Coordinates of C-alpha atoms in Angstrom, one line a residue:
Chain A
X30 CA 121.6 43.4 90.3
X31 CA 124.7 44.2 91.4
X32 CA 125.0 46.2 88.1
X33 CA 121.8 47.7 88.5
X34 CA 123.5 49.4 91.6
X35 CA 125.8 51.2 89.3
X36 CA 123.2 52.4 86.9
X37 CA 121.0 53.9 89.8
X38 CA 121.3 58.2 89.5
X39 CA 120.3 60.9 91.1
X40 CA 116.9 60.7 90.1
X41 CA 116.1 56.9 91.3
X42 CA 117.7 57.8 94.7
X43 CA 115.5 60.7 95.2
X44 CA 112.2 58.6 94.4
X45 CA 113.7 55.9 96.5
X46 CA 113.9 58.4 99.8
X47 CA 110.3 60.1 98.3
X48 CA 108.2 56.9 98.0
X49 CA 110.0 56.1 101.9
X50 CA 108.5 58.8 103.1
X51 CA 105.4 58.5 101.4
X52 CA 105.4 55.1 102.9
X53 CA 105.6 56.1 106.3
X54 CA 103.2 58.3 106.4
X55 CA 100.6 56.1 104.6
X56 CA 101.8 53.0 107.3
X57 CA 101.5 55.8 110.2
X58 CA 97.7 56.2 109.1
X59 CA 97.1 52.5 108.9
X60 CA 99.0 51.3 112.1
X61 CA 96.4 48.8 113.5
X62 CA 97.3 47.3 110.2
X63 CA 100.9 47.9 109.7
X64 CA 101.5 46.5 113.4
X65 CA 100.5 43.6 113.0
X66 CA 101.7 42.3 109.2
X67 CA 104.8 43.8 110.3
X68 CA 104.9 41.2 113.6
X69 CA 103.1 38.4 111.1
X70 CA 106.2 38.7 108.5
X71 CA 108.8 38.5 111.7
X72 CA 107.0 35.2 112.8
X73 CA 106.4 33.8 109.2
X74 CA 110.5 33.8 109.1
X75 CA 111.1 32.7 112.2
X76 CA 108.5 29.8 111.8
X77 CA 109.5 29.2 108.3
X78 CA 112.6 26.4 108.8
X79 CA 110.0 24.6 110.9
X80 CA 107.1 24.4 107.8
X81 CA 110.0 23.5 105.3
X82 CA 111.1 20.7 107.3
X83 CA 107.6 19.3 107.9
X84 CA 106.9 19.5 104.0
X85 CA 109.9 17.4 103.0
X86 CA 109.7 14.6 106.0
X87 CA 106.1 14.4 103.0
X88 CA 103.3 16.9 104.7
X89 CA 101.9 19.4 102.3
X90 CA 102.8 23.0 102.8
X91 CA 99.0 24.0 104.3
X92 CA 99.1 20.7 106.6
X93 CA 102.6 22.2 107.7
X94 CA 101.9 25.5 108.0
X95 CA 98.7 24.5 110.2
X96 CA 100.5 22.6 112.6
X97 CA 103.5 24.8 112.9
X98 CA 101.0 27.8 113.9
X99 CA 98.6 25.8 116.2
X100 CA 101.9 24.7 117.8
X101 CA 102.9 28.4 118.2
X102 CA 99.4 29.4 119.5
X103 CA 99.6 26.5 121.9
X104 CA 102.8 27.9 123.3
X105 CA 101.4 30.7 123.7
X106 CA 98.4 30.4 125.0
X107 CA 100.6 28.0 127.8
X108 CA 102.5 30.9 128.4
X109 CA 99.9 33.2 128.9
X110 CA 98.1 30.9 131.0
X111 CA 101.3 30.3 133.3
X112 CA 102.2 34.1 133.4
X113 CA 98.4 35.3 134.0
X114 CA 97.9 34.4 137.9
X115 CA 101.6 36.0 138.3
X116 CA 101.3 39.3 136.1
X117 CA 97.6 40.1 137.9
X118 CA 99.3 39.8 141.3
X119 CA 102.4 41.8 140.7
X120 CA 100.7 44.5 138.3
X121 CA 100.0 46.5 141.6
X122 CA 103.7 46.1 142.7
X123 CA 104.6 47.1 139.0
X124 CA 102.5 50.7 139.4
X125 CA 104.6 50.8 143.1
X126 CA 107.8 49.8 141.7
X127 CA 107.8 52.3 138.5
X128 CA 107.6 54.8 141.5
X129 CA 109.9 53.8 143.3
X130 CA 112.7 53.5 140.6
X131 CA 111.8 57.1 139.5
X132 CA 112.6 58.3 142.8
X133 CA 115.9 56.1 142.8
X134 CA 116.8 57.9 139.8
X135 CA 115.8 61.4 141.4
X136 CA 117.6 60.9 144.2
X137 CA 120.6 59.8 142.3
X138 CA 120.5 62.7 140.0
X139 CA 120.1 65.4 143.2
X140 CA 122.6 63.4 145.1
X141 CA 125.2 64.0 142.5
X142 CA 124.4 67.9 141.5
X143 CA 124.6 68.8 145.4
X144 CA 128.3 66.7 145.0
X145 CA 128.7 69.2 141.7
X146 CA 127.9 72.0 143.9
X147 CA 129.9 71.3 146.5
X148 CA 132.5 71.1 143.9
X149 CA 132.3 74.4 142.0
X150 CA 130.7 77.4 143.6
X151 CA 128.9 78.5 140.6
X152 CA 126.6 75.9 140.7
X153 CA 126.0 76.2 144.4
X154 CA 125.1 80.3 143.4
X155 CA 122.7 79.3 140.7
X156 CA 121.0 76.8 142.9
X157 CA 120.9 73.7 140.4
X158 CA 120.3 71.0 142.4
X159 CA 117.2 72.7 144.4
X160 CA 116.0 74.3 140.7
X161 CA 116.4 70.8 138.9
X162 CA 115.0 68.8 141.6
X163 CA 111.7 70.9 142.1
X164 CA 111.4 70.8 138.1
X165 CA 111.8 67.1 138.1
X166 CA 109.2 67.3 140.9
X167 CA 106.9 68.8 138.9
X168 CA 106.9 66.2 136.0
X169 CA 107.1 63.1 137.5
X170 CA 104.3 64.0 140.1
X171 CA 102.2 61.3 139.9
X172 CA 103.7 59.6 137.3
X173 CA 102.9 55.9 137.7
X174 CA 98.9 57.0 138.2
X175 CA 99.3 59.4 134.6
X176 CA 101.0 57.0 132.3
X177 CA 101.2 53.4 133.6
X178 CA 97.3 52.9 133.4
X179 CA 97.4 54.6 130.3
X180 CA 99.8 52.2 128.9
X181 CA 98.7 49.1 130.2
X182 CA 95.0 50.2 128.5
X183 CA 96.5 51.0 125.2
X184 CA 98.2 47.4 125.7
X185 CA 94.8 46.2 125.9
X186 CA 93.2 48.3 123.3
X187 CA 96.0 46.8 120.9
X188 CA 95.4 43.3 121.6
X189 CA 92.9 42.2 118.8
X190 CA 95.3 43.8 116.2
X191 CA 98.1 41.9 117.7
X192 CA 95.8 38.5 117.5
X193 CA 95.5 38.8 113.9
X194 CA 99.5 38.6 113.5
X195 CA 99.5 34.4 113.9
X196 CA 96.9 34.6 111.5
X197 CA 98.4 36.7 108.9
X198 CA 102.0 34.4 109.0
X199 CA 99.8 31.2 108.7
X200 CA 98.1 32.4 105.6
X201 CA 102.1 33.8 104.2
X202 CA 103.3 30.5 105.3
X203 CA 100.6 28.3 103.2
X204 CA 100.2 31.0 100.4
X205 CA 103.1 32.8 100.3
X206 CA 104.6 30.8 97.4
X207 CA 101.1 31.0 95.1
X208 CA 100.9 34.8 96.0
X209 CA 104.4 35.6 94.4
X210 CA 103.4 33.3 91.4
X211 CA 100.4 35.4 91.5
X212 CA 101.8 38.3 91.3
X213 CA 104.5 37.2 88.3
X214 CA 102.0 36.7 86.3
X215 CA 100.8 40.2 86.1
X216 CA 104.8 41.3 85.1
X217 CA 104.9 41.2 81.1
X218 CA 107.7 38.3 79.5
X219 CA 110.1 40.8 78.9
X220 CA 110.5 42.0 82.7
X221 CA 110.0 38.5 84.0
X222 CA 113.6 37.6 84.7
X223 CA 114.4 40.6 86.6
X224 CA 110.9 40.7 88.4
X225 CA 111.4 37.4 89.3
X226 CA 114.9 38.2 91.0
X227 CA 113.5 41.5 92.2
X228 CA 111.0 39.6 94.2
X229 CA 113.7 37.2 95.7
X230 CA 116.0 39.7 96.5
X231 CA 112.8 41.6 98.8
X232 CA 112.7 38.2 100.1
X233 CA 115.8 37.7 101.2
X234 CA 117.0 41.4 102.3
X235 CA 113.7 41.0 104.7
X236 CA 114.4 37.5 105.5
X237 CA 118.0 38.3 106.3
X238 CA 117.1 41.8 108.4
X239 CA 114.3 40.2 110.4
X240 CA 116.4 36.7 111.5
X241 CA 119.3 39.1 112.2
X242 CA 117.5 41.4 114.2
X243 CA 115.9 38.5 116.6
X244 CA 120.1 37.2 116.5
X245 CA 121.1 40.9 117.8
X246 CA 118.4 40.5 120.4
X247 CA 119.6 37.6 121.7
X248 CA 123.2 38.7 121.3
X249 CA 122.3 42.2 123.2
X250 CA 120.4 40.5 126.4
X251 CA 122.8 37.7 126.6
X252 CA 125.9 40.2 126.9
X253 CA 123.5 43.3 129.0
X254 CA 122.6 39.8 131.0
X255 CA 126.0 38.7 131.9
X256 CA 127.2 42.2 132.5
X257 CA 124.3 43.0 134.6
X258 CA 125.0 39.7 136.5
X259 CA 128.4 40.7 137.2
X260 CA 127.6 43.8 138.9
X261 CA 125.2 42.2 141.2
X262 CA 121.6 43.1 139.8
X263 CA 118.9 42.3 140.0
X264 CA 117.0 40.3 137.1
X265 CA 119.7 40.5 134.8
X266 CA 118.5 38.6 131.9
X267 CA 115.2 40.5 132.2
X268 CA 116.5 43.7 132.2
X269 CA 119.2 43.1 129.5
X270 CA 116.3 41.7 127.3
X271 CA 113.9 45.0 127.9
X272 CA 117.0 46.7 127.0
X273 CA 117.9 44.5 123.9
X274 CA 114.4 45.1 122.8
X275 CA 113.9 48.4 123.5
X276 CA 116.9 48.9 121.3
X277 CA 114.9 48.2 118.2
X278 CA 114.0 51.8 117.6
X279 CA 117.5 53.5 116.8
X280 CA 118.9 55.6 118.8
X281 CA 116.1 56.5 121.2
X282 CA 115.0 52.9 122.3
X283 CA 119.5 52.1 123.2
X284 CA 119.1 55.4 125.4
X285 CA 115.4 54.4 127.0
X286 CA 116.9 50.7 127.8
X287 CA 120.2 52.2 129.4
X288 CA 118.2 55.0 131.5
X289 CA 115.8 52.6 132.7
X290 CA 118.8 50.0 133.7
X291 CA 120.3 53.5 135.0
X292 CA 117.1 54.2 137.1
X293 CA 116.8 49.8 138.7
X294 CA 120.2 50.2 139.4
X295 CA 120.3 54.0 141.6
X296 CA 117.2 52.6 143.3
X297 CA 119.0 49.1 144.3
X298 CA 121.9 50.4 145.2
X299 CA 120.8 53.9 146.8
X300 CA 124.3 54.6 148.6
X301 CA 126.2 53.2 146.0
X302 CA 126.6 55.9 143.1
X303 CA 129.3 54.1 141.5
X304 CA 126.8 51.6 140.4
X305 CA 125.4 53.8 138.4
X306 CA 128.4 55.0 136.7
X307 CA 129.1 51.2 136.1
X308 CA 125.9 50.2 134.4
X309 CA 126.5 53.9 132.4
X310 CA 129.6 52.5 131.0
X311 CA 128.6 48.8 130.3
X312 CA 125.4 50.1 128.1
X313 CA 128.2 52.2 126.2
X314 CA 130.8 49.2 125.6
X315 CA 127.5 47.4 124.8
X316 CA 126.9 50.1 122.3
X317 CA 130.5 49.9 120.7
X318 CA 130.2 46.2 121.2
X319 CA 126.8 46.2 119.0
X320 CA 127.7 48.8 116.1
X321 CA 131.8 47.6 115.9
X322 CA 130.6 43.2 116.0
X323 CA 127.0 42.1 116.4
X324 CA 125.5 44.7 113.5
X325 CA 127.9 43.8 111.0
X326 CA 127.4 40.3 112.0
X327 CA 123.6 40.5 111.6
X328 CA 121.6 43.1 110.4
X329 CA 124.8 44.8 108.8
X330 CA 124.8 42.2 105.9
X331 CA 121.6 42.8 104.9
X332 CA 121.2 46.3 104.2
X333 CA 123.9 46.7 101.7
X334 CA 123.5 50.9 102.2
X335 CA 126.2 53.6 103.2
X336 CA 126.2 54.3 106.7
X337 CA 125.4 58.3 105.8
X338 CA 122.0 57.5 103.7
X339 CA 121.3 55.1 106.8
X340 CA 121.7 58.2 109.9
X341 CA 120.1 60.1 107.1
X342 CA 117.1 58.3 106.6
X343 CA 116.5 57.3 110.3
X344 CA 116.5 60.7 111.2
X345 CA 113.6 61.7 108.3
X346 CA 111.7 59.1 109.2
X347 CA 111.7 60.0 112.7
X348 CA 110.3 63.1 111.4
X349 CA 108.1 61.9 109.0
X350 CA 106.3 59.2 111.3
X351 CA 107.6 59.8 114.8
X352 CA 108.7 56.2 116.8
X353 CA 107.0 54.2 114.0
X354 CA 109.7 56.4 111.4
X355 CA 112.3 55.6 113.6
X356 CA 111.8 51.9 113.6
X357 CA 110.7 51.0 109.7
X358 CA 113.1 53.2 108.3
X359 CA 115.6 51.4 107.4
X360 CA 114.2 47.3 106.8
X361 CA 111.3 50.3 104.2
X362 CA 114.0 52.3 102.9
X363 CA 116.0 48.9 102.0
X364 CA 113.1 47.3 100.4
X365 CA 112.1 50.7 98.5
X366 CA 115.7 50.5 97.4
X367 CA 115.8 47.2 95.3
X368 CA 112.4 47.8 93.8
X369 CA 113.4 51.0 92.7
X370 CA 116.7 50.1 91.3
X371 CA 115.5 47.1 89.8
X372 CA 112.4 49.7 88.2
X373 CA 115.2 52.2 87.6
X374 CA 117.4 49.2 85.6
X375 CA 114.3 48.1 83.4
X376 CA 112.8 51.6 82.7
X377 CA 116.6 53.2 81.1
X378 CA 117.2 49.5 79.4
X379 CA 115.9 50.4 76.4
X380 CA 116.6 46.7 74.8
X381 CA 114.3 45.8 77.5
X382 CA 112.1 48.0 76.7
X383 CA 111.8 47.5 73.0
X384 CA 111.8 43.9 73.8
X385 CA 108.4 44.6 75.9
X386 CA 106.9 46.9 72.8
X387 CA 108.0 44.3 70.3
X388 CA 105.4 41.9 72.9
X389 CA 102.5 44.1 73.1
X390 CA 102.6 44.6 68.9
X391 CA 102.9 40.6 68.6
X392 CA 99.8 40.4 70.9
X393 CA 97.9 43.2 69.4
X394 CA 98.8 41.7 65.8
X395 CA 97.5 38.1 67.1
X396 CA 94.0 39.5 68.8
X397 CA 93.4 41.8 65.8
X398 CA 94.0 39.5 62.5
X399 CA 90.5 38.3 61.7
X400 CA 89.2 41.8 62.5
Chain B
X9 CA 93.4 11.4 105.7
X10 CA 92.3 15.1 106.8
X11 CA 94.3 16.4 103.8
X12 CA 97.5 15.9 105.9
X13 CA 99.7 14.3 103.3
X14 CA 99.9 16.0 99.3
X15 CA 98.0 13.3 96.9
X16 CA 100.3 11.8 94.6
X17 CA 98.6 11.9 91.8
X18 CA 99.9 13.5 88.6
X19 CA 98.7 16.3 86.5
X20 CA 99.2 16.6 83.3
X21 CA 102.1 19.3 83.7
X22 CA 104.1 16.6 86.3
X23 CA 103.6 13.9 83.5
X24 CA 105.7 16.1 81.0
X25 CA 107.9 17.4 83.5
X26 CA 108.4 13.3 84.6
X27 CA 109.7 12.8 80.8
X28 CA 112.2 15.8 81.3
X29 CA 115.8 13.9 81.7
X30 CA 116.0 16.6 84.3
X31 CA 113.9 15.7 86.7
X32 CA 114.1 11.9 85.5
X33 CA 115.1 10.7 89.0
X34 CA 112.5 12.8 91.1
X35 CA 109.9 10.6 92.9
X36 CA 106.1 11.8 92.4
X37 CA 106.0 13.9 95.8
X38 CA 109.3 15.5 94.9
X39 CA 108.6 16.5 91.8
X40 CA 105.2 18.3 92.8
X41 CA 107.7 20.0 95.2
X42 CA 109.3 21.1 91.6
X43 CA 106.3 21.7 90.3
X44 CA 105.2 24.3 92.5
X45 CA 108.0 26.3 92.2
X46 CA 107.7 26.4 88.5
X47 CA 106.1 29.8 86.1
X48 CA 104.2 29.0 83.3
X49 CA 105.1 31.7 80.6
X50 CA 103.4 31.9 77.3
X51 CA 105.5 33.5 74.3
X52 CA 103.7 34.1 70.6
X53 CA 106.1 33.2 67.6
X54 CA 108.7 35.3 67.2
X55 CA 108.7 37.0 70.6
X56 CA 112.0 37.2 72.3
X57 CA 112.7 35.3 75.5
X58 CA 115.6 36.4 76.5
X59 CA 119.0 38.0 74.4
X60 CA 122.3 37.4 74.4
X61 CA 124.6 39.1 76.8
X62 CA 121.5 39.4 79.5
X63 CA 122.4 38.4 83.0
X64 CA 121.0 34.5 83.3
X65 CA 118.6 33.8 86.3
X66 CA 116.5 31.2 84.6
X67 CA 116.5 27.8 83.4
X68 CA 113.5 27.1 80.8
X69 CA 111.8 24.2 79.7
X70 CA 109.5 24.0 76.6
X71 CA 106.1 22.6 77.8
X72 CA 104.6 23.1 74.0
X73 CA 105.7 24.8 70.9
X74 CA 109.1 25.3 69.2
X75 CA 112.1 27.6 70.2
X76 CA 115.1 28.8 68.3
X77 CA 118.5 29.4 69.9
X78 CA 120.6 32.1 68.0
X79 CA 124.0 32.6 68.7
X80 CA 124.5 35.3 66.8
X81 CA 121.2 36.9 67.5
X82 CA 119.4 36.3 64.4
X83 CA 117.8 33.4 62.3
X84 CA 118.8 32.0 59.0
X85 CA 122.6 32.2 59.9
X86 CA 123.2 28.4 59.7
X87 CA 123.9 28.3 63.3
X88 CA 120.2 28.2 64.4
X89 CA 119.4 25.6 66.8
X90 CA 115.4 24.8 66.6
X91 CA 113.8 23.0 70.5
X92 CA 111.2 21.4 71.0
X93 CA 108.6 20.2 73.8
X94 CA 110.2 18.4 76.5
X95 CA 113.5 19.8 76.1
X96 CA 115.0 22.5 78.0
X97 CA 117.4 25.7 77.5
X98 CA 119.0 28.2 79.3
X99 CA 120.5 25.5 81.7
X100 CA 123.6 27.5 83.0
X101 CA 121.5 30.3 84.6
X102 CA 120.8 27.6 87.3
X103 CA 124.7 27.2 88.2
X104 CA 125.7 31.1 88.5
X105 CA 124.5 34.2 87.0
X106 CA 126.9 34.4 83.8
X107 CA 125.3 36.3 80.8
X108 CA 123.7 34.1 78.4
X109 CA 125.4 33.3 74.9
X110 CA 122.7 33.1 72.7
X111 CA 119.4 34.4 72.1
X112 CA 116.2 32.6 72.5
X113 CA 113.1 33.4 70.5
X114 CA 109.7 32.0 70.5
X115 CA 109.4 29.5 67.2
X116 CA 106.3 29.3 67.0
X117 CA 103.4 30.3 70.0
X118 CA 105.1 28.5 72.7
X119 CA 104.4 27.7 76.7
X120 CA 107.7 27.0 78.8
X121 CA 107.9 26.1 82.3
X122 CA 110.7 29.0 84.1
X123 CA 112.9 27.5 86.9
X124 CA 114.2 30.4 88.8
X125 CA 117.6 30.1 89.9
X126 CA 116.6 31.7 93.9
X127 CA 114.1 28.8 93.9
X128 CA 117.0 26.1 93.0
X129 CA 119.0 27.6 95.6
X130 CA 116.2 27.5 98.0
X131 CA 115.8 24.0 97.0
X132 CA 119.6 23.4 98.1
X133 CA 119.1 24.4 101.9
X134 CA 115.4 23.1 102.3
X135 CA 115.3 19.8 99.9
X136 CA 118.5 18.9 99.5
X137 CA 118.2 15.1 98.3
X138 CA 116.0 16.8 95.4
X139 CA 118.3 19.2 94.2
X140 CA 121.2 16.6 94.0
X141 CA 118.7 14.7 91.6
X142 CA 118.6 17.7 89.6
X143 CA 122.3 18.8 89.8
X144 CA 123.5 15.6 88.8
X145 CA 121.1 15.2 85.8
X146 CA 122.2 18.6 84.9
X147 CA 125.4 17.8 85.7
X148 CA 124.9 14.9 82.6
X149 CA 123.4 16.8 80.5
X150 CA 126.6 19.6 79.8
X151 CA 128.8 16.7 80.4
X152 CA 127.6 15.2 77.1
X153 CA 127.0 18.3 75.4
X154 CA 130.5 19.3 76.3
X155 CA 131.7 15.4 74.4
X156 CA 129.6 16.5 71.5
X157 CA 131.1 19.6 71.0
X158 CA 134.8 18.3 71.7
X159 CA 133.3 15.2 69.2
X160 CA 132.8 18.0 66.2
X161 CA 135.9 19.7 67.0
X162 CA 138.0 16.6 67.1
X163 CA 136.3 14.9 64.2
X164 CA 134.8 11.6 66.5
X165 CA 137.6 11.3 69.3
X166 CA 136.4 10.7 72.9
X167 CA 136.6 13.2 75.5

């Protein structure tokens, strides 16, 4: 494959980014689908070890993957059970507290534009903090009572889709392995081999991006966690995993995580602006931390793509498909990639090739002789 | 009971593959492991299975039928080597992905079981008593074809 990579031109790349986009905007039309195969394949990997493990201490692989995903259910449904009485008694404080850490983060932001104005007299003339403060005003009015509710019904709205995920990994989990027979069947002899590493190679780039994503997760809220701690926060570990996992969707989900941390943080500690400026710069060493050592270390390895196509193709698919773009970009665009090399690789081989017509004449010769 | 554990009973397909000196050592559970990572490929005579100088990711074994293994890429040369059921070529493409040096070509209308390297690798992390079955046996296998070559060359000395 790796010589495949050389081979690829101009022409391959541009169908690779083409058929990218095209995917996005197809997946963007069937979301309530896309949602939840998408959060099916991330559980199928995570639960896979488990289901391999089972089948060699001698279960079969649909005993294994039964059990494995009844166990999974059962967790969760404890979980939900456990966290029910708690998340309908708080989800009043929730509306309050969403409120409350807007107006932390107001007050923060007019407390240091008066300091700004007191600094330079320009400001002062052009009246920022008053202008700022009553345009602020005028969005957040009533924010918890516009957008939480909205939210939290849309949460609800999404719930059936999201009920089909455990579903979906069970049946890749028992039939994943007959499926990609399936499907080699269909690829003539002469493409087999390279099908056949094609199909591992999907395997393992998505394997290998999905396990190292939930790694960066962990590696994200354990370090925001700790950091957090130090500073004296509140809920570390919970905010440093919102944060971690808010950080999925590039670039926009790191800021999102570090405004609201930003936002708990000027409402905690209202006469203590430094705070702030603390938590500012521990989401940035985070950053550095994440795209210098944890990246490389996870997801880095398994996008084998320059950094340039990467920005690139984040940025279309932002674009393209909005949030959604933002998020599938890359694990799409990596997939896309080694199918299209590989298709690129078998289409200009022409031994290949004449190796495939040299098949279909020996077929056509066989089914036509008594004719 | 309830389906829980596989059935150990062979198929016809296991039986053969139990004859293989390959998977010789496998017990019937782990070789239906084996067997369900296997492709079943058909090939009509003369149909080429793979050339020499492509990038090796499969080992093959012949389930029916007759292949030919050419070095220099074509037949009547004197240096054809004619296989048949229960043997197995291509054997290298299971230990790293050098190119093949020889071509193989259908003999007659032939069915061959493909063992894809990714899978034995897979079978390394995840069954790792089964694959030291196979990697020994194979491990055998180009340790005497290795004495029989060195046999020719020498003229009947021992390795």
């Amino acid at each position: 494959m790796i010589e495949t990579e050389r081979d690829s031109g101009p022409v391959v790349w541009v169908s690779i980014i083409a058929v990218t986009c095209l995917l996005l905007l197809a997946f963007q039309k069937i979301l309530f689908l896309v949602v939840p195969f998408l959060l099916a394949l991330i559980l199928y990997y995570i639960l896979y070890p488990t289901v391999q493990r089972l089948v060699l201490a001698g279960m079969s692989r649909a005993a294994a993957a039964s059990v494995v995903t009844l166990a999974f259910l059962a967790l969760l449904v404890a979980c939900g059970y456990l966290m029910l009485p708690w998340i309908t008694l708080h989800l009043m404080d929730w509306q309050m507290a969403v409120e409350n850490y807007v107006q932390g983060g107001m007050s923060l932001l007019g407390r240091s534009l008066t300091e700004l104005e007191d600094r330079y007299g320009m400001l002062q003339r052009a009246h920022l903090a008053a202008t700022v403060g009553q345009r602020l005003n005028e969005f957040t009015g009533g924010l918890a009572e516009q957008h939480v509710a909205p939210i939290l019904i849309g949460l609800a709205g999404w719930t059936p889709s999201l009920l089909l995920a455990p579903f979906l990994s069970f049946f890749i989990l028992k039939d994943g392995q007959y499926f990609q027979s399936f499907l080699a069947r269909a690829v003539p002899n002469a493409f087999f081999e390279k099908t056949l590493y094609l199909m591992s190679e999907v395997d393992q780039a998505a394997r290998a991006y999905f396990l190292g994503l939930m790694k960066l997760t962990i590696l994200d809220t354990l370090t925001l966690g700790i950091g957090l701690w130090l500073l004296g926060m509140t809920a570390p570990m919970g905010l440093g995993l919102l944060a971690a996992v808010l950080a999925w969707v590039p670039f926009v989900g790191s800021i999102l995580g570090g405004v609201v941390v930003v936002l708990v943080a000027a409402t905690d500690f209202p006469n203590q602006p430094a705070m702030a400026a603390w938590v500012v710069a521990l989401f940035i060493f985070v950053r550095l931390l994440d795209d210098f050592v944890y990246m490389p270390l996870t997801i880095g390895k398994s996008l084998h793509m320059h950094p340039l196509i990467a920005v690139l193709m984040i940025f279309i698919g932002g674009a393209v498909a909005g949030i959604l773009g933002l998020m599938l970009a890359l694990p799409l665009l990596g997939v896309v990639m080694v199918v299209g090399k590989t298709v690129g690789a078998i289409v200009t081989d022409s031994r290949l090739m004449a190796r495939y017509w040299h098949g279909r004449a020996l077929r056509s010769a066989q089914a036509s002789a008594d004719l | 009971m309830f389906g829980l554990f596989p059935s150990k009973k062979e198929t016809p397909r296991t039986e053969r593959l139990r004859a293989l000196s390959l998977f010789v050592n496998l017990t019937p559970r782990e070789l239906k492991i084996v067997d369900g990572l296997l492709h079943e490929r058909q090939f009509l005579k003369d149909e080429v299975i793979f050339d020499k100088g492509d990038e090796g990711q499969a080992i093959y074994i012949i389930i029916d039928g007759c292949v030919w293994i050419l070095p220099q890429g074509k037949a009547g040369d004197g240096q054809t080597i004619e296989l048949g059921p229960g043997t197995f070529f291509g054997d290298l493409a299971l230990l790293d992905n050098s190119v093949r040096s020889a071509q193989a070509r259908a003999a007659t209308t032939t069915t061959l079981a493909v063992f894809f390297r990714a899978d034995f690798m897979g079978l390394l992390e995840t069954h790792g008593l089964i694959a030291s079955k196979i990697s020994l046996q194979l491990a055998r296998h180009i340790g005497r074809r290795l004495r029989e070559s060195h046999n020719v060359a020498t003229g009947g000395q021992h390795l």
